[in-house]
Short mmCIF file of C-alpha atoms and ligand atoms in Angstrom, two decimals:
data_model
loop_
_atom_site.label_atom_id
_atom_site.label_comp_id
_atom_site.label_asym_id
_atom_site.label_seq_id
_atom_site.Cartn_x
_atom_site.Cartn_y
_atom_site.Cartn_z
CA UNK A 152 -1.06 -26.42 4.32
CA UNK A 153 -2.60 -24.22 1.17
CA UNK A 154 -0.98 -21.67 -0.34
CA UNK A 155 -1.05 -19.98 -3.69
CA UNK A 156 2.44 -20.03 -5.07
CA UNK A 157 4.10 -19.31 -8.41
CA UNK A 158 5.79 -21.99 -9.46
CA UNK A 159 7.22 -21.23 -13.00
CA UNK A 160 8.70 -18.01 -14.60
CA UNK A 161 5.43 -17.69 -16.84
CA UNK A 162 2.04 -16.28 -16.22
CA UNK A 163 -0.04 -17.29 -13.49
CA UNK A 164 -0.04 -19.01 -10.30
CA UNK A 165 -1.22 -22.38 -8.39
CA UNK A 166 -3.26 -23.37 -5.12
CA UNK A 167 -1.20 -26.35 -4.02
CA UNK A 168 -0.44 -28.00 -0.94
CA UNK A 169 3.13 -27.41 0.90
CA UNK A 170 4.75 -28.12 4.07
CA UNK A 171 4.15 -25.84 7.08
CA UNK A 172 7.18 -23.14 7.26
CA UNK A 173 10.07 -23.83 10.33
CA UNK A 174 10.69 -21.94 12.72
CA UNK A 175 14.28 -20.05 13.50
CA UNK A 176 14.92 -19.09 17.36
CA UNK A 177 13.42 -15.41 15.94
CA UNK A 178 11.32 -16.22 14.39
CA UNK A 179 6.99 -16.31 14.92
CA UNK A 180 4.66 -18.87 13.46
CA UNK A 181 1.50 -17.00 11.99
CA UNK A 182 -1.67 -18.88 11.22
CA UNK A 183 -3.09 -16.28 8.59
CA UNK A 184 -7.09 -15.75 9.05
CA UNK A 185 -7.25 -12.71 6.42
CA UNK A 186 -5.41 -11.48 3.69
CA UNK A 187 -5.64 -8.97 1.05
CA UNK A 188 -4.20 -8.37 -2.79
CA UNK A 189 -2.47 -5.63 -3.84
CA UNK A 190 -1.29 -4.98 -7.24
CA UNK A 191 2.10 -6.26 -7.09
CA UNK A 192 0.73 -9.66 -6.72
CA UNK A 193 -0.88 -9.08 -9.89
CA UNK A 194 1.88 -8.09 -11.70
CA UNK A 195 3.43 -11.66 -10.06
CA UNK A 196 0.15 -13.29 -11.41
CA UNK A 197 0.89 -11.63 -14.78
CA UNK A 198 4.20 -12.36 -14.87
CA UNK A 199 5.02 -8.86 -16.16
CA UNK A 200 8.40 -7.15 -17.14
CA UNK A 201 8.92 -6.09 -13.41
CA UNK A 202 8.19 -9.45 -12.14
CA UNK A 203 10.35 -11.44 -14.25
CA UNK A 204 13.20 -8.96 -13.37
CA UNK A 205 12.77 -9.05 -9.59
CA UNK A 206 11.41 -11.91 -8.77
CA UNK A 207 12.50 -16.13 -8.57
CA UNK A 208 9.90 -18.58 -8.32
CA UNK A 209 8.80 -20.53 -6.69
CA UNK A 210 7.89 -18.57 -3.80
CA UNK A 211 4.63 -18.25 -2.19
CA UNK A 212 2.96 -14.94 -2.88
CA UNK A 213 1.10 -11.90 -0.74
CA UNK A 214 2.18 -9.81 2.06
CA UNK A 215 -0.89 -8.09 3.48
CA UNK A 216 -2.55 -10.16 6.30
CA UNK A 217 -3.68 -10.42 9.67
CA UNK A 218 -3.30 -13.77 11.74
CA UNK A 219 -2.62 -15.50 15.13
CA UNK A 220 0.64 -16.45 17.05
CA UNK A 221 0.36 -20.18 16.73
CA UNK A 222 4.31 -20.62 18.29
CA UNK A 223 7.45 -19.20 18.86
CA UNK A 224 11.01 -19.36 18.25
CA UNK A 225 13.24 -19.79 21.78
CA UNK A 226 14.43 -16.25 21.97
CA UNK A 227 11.18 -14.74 20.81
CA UNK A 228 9.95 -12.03 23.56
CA UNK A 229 7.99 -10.24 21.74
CA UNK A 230 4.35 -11.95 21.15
CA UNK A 231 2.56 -14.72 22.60
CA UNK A 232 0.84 -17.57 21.05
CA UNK A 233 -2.78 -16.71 20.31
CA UNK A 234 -2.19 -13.19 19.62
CA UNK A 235 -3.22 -10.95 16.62
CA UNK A 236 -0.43 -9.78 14.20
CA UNK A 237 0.41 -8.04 10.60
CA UNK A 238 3.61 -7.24 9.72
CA UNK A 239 5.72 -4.63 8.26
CA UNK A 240 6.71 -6.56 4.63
CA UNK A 241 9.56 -4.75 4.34
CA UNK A 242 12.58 -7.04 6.41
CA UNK A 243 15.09 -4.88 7.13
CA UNK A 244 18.76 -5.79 7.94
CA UNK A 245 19.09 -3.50 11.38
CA UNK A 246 22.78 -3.03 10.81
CA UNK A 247 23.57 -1.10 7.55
CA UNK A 248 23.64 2.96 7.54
CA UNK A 249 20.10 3.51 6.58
CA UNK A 250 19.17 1.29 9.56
CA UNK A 251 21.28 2.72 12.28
CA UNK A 252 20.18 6.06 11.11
CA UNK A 253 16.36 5.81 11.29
CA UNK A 254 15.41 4.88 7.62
CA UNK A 255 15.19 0.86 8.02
CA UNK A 256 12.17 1.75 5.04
CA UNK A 257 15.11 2.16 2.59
CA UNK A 258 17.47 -0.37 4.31
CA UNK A 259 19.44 -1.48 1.64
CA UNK A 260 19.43 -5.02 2.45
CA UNK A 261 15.93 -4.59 2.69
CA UNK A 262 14.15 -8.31 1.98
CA UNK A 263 9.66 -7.71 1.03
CA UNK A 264 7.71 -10.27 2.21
CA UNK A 265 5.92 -12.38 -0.93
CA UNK A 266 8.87 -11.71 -2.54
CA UNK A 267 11.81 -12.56 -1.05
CA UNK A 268 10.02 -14.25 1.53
CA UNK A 269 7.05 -16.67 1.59
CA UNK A 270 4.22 -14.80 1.52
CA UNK A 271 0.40 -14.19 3.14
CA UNK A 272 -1.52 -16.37 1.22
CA UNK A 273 -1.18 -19.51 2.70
CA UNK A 274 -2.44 -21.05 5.69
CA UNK A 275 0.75 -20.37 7.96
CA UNK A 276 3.48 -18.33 7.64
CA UNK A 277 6.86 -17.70 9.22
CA UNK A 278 8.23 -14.09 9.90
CA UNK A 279 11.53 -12.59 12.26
CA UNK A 280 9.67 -11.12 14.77
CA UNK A 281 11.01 -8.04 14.98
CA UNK A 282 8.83 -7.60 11.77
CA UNK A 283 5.20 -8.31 13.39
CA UNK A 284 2.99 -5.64 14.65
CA UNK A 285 0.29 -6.48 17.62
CA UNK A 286 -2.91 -5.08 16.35
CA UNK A 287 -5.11 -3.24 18.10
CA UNK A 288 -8.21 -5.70 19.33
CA UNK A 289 -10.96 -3.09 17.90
CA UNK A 290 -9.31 -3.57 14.46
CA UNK A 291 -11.61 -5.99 12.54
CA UNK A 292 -9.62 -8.43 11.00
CA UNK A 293 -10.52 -6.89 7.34
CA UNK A 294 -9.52 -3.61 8.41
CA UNK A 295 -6.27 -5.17 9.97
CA UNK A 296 -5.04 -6.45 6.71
CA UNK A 297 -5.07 -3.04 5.10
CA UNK A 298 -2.75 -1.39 7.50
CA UNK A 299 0.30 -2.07 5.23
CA UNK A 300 -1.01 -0.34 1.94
CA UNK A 301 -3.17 2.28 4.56
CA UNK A 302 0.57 3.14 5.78
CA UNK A 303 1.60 4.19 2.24
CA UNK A 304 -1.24 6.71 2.05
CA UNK A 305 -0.52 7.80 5.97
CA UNK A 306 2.77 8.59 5.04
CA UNK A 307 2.15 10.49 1.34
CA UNK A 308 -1.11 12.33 3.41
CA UNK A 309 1.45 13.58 6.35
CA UNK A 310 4.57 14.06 4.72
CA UNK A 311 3.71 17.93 5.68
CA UNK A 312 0.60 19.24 7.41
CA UNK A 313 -2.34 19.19 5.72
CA UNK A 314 -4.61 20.99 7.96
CA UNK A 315 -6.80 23.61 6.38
CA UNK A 316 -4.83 22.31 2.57
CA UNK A 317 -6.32 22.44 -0.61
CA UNK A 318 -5.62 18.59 -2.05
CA UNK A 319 -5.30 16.90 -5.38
CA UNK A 320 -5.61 13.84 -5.13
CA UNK A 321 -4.61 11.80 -8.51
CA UNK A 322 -5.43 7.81 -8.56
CA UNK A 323 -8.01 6.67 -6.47
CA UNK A 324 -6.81 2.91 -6.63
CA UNK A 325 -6.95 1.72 -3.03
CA UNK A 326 -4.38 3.71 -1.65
CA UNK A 327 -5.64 7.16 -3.05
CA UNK A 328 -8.87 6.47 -1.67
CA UNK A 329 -7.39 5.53 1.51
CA UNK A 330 -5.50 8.64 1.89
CA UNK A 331 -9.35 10.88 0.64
CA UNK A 332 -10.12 9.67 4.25
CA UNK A 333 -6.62 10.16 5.98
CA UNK A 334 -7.13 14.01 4.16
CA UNK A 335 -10.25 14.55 5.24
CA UNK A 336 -9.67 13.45 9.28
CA UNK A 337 -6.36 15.31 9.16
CA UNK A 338 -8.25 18.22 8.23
CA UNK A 339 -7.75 19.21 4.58
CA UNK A 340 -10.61 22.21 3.74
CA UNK A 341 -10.76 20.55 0.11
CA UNK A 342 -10.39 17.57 -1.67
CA UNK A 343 -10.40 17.10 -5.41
CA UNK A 344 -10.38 13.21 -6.80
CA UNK A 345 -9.02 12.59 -10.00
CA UNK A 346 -9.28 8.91 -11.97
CA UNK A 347 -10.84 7.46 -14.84
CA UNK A 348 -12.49 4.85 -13.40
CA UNK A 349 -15.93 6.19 -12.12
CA UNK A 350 -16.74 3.39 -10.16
CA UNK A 351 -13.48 4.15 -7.45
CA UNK A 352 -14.54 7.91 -8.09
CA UNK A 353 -18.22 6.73 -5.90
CA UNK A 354 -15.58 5.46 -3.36
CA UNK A 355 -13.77 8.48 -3.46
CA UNK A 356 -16.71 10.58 -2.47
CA UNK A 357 -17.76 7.89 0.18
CA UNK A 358 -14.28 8.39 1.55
CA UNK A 359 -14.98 12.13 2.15
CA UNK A 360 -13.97 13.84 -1.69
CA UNK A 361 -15.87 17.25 -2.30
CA UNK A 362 -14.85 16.87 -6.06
CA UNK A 363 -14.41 14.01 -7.70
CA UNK A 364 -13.09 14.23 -11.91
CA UNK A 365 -12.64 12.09 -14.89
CA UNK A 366 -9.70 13.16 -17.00
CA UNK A 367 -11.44 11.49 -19.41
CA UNK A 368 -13.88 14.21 -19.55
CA UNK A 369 -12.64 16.84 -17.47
CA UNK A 370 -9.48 19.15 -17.78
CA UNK A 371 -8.16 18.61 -14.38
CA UNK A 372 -6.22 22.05 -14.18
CA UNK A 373 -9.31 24.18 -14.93
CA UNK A 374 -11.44 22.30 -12.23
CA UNK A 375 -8.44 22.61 -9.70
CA UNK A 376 -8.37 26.08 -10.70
CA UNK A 377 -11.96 27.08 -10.43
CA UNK A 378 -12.44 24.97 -7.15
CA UNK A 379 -9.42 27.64 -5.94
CA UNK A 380 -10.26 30.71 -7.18
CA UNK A 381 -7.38 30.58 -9.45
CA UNK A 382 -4.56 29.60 -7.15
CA UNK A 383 -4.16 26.01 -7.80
CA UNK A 384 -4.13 23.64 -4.78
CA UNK A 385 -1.50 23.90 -1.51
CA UNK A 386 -1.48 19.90 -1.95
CA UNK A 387 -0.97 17.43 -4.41
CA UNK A 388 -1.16 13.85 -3.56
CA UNK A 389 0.12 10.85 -6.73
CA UNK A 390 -0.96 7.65 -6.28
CA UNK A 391 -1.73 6.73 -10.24
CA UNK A 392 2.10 6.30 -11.68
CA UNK A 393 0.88 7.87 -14.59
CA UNK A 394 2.99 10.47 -16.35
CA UNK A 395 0.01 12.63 -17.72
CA UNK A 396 -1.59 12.81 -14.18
CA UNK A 397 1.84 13.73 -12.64
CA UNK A 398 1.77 16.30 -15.26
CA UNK A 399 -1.41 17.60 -14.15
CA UNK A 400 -0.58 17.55 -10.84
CA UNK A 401 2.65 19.53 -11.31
CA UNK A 402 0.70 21.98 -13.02
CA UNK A 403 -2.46 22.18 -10.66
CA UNK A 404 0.25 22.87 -7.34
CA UNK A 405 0.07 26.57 -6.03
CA UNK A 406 3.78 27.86 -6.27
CA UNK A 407 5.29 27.31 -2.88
CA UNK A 408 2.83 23.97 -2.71
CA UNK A 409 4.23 20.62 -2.19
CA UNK A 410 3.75 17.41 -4.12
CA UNK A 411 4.22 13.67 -2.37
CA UNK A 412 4.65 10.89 -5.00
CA UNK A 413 3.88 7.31 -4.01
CA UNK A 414 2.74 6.45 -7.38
CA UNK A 415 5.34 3.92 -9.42
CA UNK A 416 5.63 4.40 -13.26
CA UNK A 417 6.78 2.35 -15.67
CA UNK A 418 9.79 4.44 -17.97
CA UNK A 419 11.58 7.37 -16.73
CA UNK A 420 9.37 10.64 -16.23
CA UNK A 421 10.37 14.09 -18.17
CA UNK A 422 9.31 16.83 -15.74
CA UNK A 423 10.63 20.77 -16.58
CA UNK A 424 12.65 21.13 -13.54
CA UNK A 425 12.67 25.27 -13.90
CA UNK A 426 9.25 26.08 -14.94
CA UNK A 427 7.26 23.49 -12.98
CA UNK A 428 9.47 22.86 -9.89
CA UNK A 429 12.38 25.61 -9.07
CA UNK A 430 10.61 28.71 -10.26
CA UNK A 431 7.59 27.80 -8.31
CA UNK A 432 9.47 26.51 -5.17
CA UNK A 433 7.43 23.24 -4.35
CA UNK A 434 8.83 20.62 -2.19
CA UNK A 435 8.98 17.06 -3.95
CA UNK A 436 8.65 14.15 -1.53
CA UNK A 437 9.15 10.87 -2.84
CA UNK A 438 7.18 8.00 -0.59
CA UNK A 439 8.20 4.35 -0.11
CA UNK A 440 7.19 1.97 2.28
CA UNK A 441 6.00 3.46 5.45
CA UNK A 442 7.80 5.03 8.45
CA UNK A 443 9.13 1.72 10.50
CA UNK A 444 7.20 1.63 13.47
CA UNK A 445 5.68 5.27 13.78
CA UNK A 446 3.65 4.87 10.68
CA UNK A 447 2.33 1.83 11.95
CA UNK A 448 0.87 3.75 15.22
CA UNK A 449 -0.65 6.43 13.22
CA UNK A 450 -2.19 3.97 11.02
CA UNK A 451 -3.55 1.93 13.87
CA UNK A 452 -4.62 5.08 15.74
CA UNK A 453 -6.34 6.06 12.68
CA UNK A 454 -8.34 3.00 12.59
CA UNK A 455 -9.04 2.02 15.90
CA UNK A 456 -10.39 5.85 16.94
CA UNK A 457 -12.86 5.83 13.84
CA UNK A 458 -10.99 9.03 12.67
CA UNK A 459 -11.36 7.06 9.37
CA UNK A 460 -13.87 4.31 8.37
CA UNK A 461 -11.63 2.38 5.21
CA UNK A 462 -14.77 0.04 5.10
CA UNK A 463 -16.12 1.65 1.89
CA UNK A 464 -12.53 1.06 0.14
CA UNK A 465 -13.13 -2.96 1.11
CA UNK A 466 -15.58 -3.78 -1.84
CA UNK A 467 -15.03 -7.56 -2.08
CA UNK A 468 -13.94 -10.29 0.25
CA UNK A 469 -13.15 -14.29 -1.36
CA UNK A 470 -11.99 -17.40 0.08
CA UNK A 471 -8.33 -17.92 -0.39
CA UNK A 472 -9.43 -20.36 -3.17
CA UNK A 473 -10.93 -17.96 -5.03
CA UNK A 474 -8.00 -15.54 -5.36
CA UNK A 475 -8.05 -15.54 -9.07
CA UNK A 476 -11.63 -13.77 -8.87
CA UNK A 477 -10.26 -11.08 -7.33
CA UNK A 478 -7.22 -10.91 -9.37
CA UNK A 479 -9.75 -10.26 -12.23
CA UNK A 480 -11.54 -7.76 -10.25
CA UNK A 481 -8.12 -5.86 -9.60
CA UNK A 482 -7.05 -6.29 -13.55
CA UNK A 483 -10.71 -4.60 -14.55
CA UNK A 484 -10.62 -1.97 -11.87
CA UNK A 485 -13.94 -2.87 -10.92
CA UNK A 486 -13.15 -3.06 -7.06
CA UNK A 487 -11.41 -1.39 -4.34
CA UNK A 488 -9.56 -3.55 -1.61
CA UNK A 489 -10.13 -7.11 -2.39
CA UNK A 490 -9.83 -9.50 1.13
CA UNK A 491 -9.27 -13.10 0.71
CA UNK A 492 -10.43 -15.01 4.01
CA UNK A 493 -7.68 -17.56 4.69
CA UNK A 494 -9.37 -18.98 7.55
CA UNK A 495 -13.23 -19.22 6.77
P1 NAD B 233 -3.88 1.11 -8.38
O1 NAD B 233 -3.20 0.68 -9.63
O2 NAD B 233 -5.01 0.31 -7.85
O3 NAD B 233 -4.38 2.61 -8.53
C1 NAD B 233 -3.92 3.50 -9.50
C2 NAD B 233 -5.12 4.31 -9.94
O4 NAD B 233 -4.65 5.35 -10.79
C3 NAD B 233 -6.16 3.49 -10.73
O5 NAD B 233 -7.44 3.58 -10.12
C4 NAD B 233 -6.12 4.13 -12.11
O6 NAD B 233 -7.40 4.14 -12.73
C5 NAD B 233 -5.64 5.55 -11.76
N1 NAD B 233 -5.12 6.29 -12.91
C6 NAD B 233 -4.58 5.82 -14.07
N2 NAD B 233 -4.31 6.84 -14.90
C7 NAD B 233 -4.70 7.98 -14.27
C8 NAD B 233 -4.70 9.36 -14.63
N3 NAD B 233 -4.22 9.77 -15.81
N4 NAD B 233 -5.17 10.24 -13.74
C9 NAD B 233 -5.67 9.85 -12.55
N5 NAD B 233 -5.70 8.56 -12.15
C10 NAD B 233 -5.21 7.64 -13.01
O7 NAD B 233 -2.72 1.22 -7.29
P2 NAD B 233 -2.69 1.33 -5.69
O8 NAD B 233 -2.52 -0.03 -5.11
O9 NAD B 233 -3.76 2.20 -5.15
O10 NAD B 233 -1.27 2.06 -5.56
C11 NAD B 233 -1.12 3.38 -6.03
C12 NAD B 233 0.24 3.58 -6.70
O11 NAD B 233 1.27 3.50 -5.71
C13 NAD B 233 0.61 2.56 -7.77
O12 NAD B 233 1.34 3.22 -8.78
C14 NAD B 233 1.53 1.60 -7.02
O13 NAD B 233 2.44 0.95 -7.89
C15 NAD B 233 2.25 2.54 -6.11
N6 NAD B 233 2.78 1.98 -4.85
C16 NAD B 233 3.95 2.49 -4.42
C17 NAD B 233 4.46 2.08 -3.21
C18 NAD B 233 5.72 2.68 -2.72
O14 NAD B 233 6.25 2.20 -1.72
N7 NAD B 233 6.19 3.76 -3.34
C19 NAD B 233 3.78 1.14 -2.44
C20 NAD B 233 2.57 0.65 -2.91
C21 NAD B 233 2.06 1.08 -4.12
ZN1 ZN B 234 19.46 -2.25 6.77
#
């Protein structure tokens, strides 16, 4: 089969050919028909600090996909050859305390697909299949591939209500711009977009954004104040894992707001605990991973219902062979979710 693999600790990767994965009793055979990139597989690519410290070639790469059961271990109950799965990449152990108490998300065995484990983009690809989730059949298989990263925003979106909120929203990479729509169907009364990049601001404002902003050329806290008659917002929503727009966003939240960070930065962050968090009582939520399985249902519900159309956040779609394209695409931030068809 083809895959895309990194093969050395240095920068870059390779479309070779490799044998088709084996099968364990639990495990599921996938033939992939869509994946999609997200930046960590860039970093991979890049062969960046992160990468070299977390992760051992050669492996094959990716971890967002949707495919079809092509076989099945013996003890497999599960799923049936022929049907439609993605899969939650993180691969829990289902036996240490975070398991057994509900949080398999921060199991601390915890293996990620395309890391750990070979990865999406390839032709097949073998997963335990208490992993794989059956997508709903009015999913388009471009839509289905984004449930993973879709998850993260579901999750940062609804880690409180949001109905009738006033939102920041800072980063409108993807996942920002997947949770503008999330926002907006959950109800949110406003939404302010903040990025640099003016081409995922349009997306932003496709996804539903009353106000989108360039910190480049906007102060962020006056526009979040004037858009709230001086209050600041109820909401604010990180998804840029940068420390200047965590900054802002500390300073734009109402006190008694509350602040979910998904975003990931790269040193340490300085934040004035008294002025900026205790004196102004805010809840802090930090967000990895998604809820295992009850994310996934909101996210499919989400989907499937219409509640949110994530089509405008799909700007570009390659063949597998062509996933250095879209690498380049995702390095210039000139796109939004990039799709690689596996399967043409
Ligand atoms: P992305 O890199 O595509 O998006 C980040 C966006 O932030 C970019 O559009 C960038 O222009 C913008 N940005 C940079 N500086 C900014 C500033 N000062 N103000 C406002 N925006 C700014 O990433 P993504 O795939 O959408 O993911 C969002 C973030 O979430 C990333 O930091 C990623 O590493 C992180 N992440 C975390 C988890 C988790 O489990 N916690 C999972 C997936 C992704
Ligand atoms: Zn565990």
């Amino acid at each position: 089969m083809k895959a895309v693999v990194k093969a050395n600790r240095a920068s870059g990767l390779e479309l070779v050919k490799m044998p088709e994965p084996k099968l364990g009793p639990k495990d599921v055979l996938i033939k992939v028909q869509v994946a999609s990139i997200c930046g960590t597989d860039v970093h991979i690519d890049d062969w960046t600090y992160w990468a070299q410290q977390r992760f051992t070639p050669p492996r094959i790469i990716g971890h967002e996909f949707a495919g079809y059961v092509q076989e099945v271990g013996k003890e497999v109950t599960f799923v049936k050859a022929g049907e439609r799965v993605s899969a939650e990449t993180h691969i829990s152990c289902g036996y240490c305390y975070q398991c057994k108490n509900g949080y398999r998300e921060v199991c601390r065995k915890s293996k990620l697909l395309g890391i750990d484990y070979d990865g999406t983009f390839a032709e097949y690809l073998s997963l335990p299949e208490h992993v794989l989730w059956k997508d709903d059949p009015r999913i388009p298989d471009e839509w289905a591939t984004i449930q993973e990263p879709f998850g993260n925003a579901v999750d940062t979106v609804m880690s409180e209500d949001i109905s009738s909120k006033t939102v920041l929203i800072l980063g409108a990479g993807p996942i920002g711009l997947f949770a503008v729509g999330i926002a907006r169907a959950c109800g949110a009364s406003l939404i302010i977009v903040s990025d640099p990049n003016d081409y995922r601001l349009d997306i932003g404002k496709k996804m539903g954004a009353d106000i989108v902003a360039n910190p480049k050329n906007t102060d962020i806290l006056n526009c979040v104040l004037e858009a709230t008659e001086g209050n600041g917002v109820d909401v604010v929503l990180e998804f840029s894992g940068n420390k200047l727009a965590l900054d802002q966003g500390l300073k734009s939240l109402t006190p008694g707001g509350r602040i979910s960070i998904l975003g990931i930065y790269e040193t340490p962050v300085d934040i004035d605990l008294n002025r900026e968090v205790i004196f102004k009582k805010i809840r802090i939520y930090g967000i990895t991973g998604r809820k295992i399985f009850s994310t996934w249902y909101k996210t499919s519900r989400f989907l499937s219902s219409g509640l949110v159309d994530p089509g405008p956040v799909i700007t570009h779609t390659f063949l597998l062979e062509d996933y250095e394209k879209g690498m380049q695409l995702m390095r210039d931030g000139m796109c939004g979710k990039v799709v690689l068809q596996v399967m043409p």
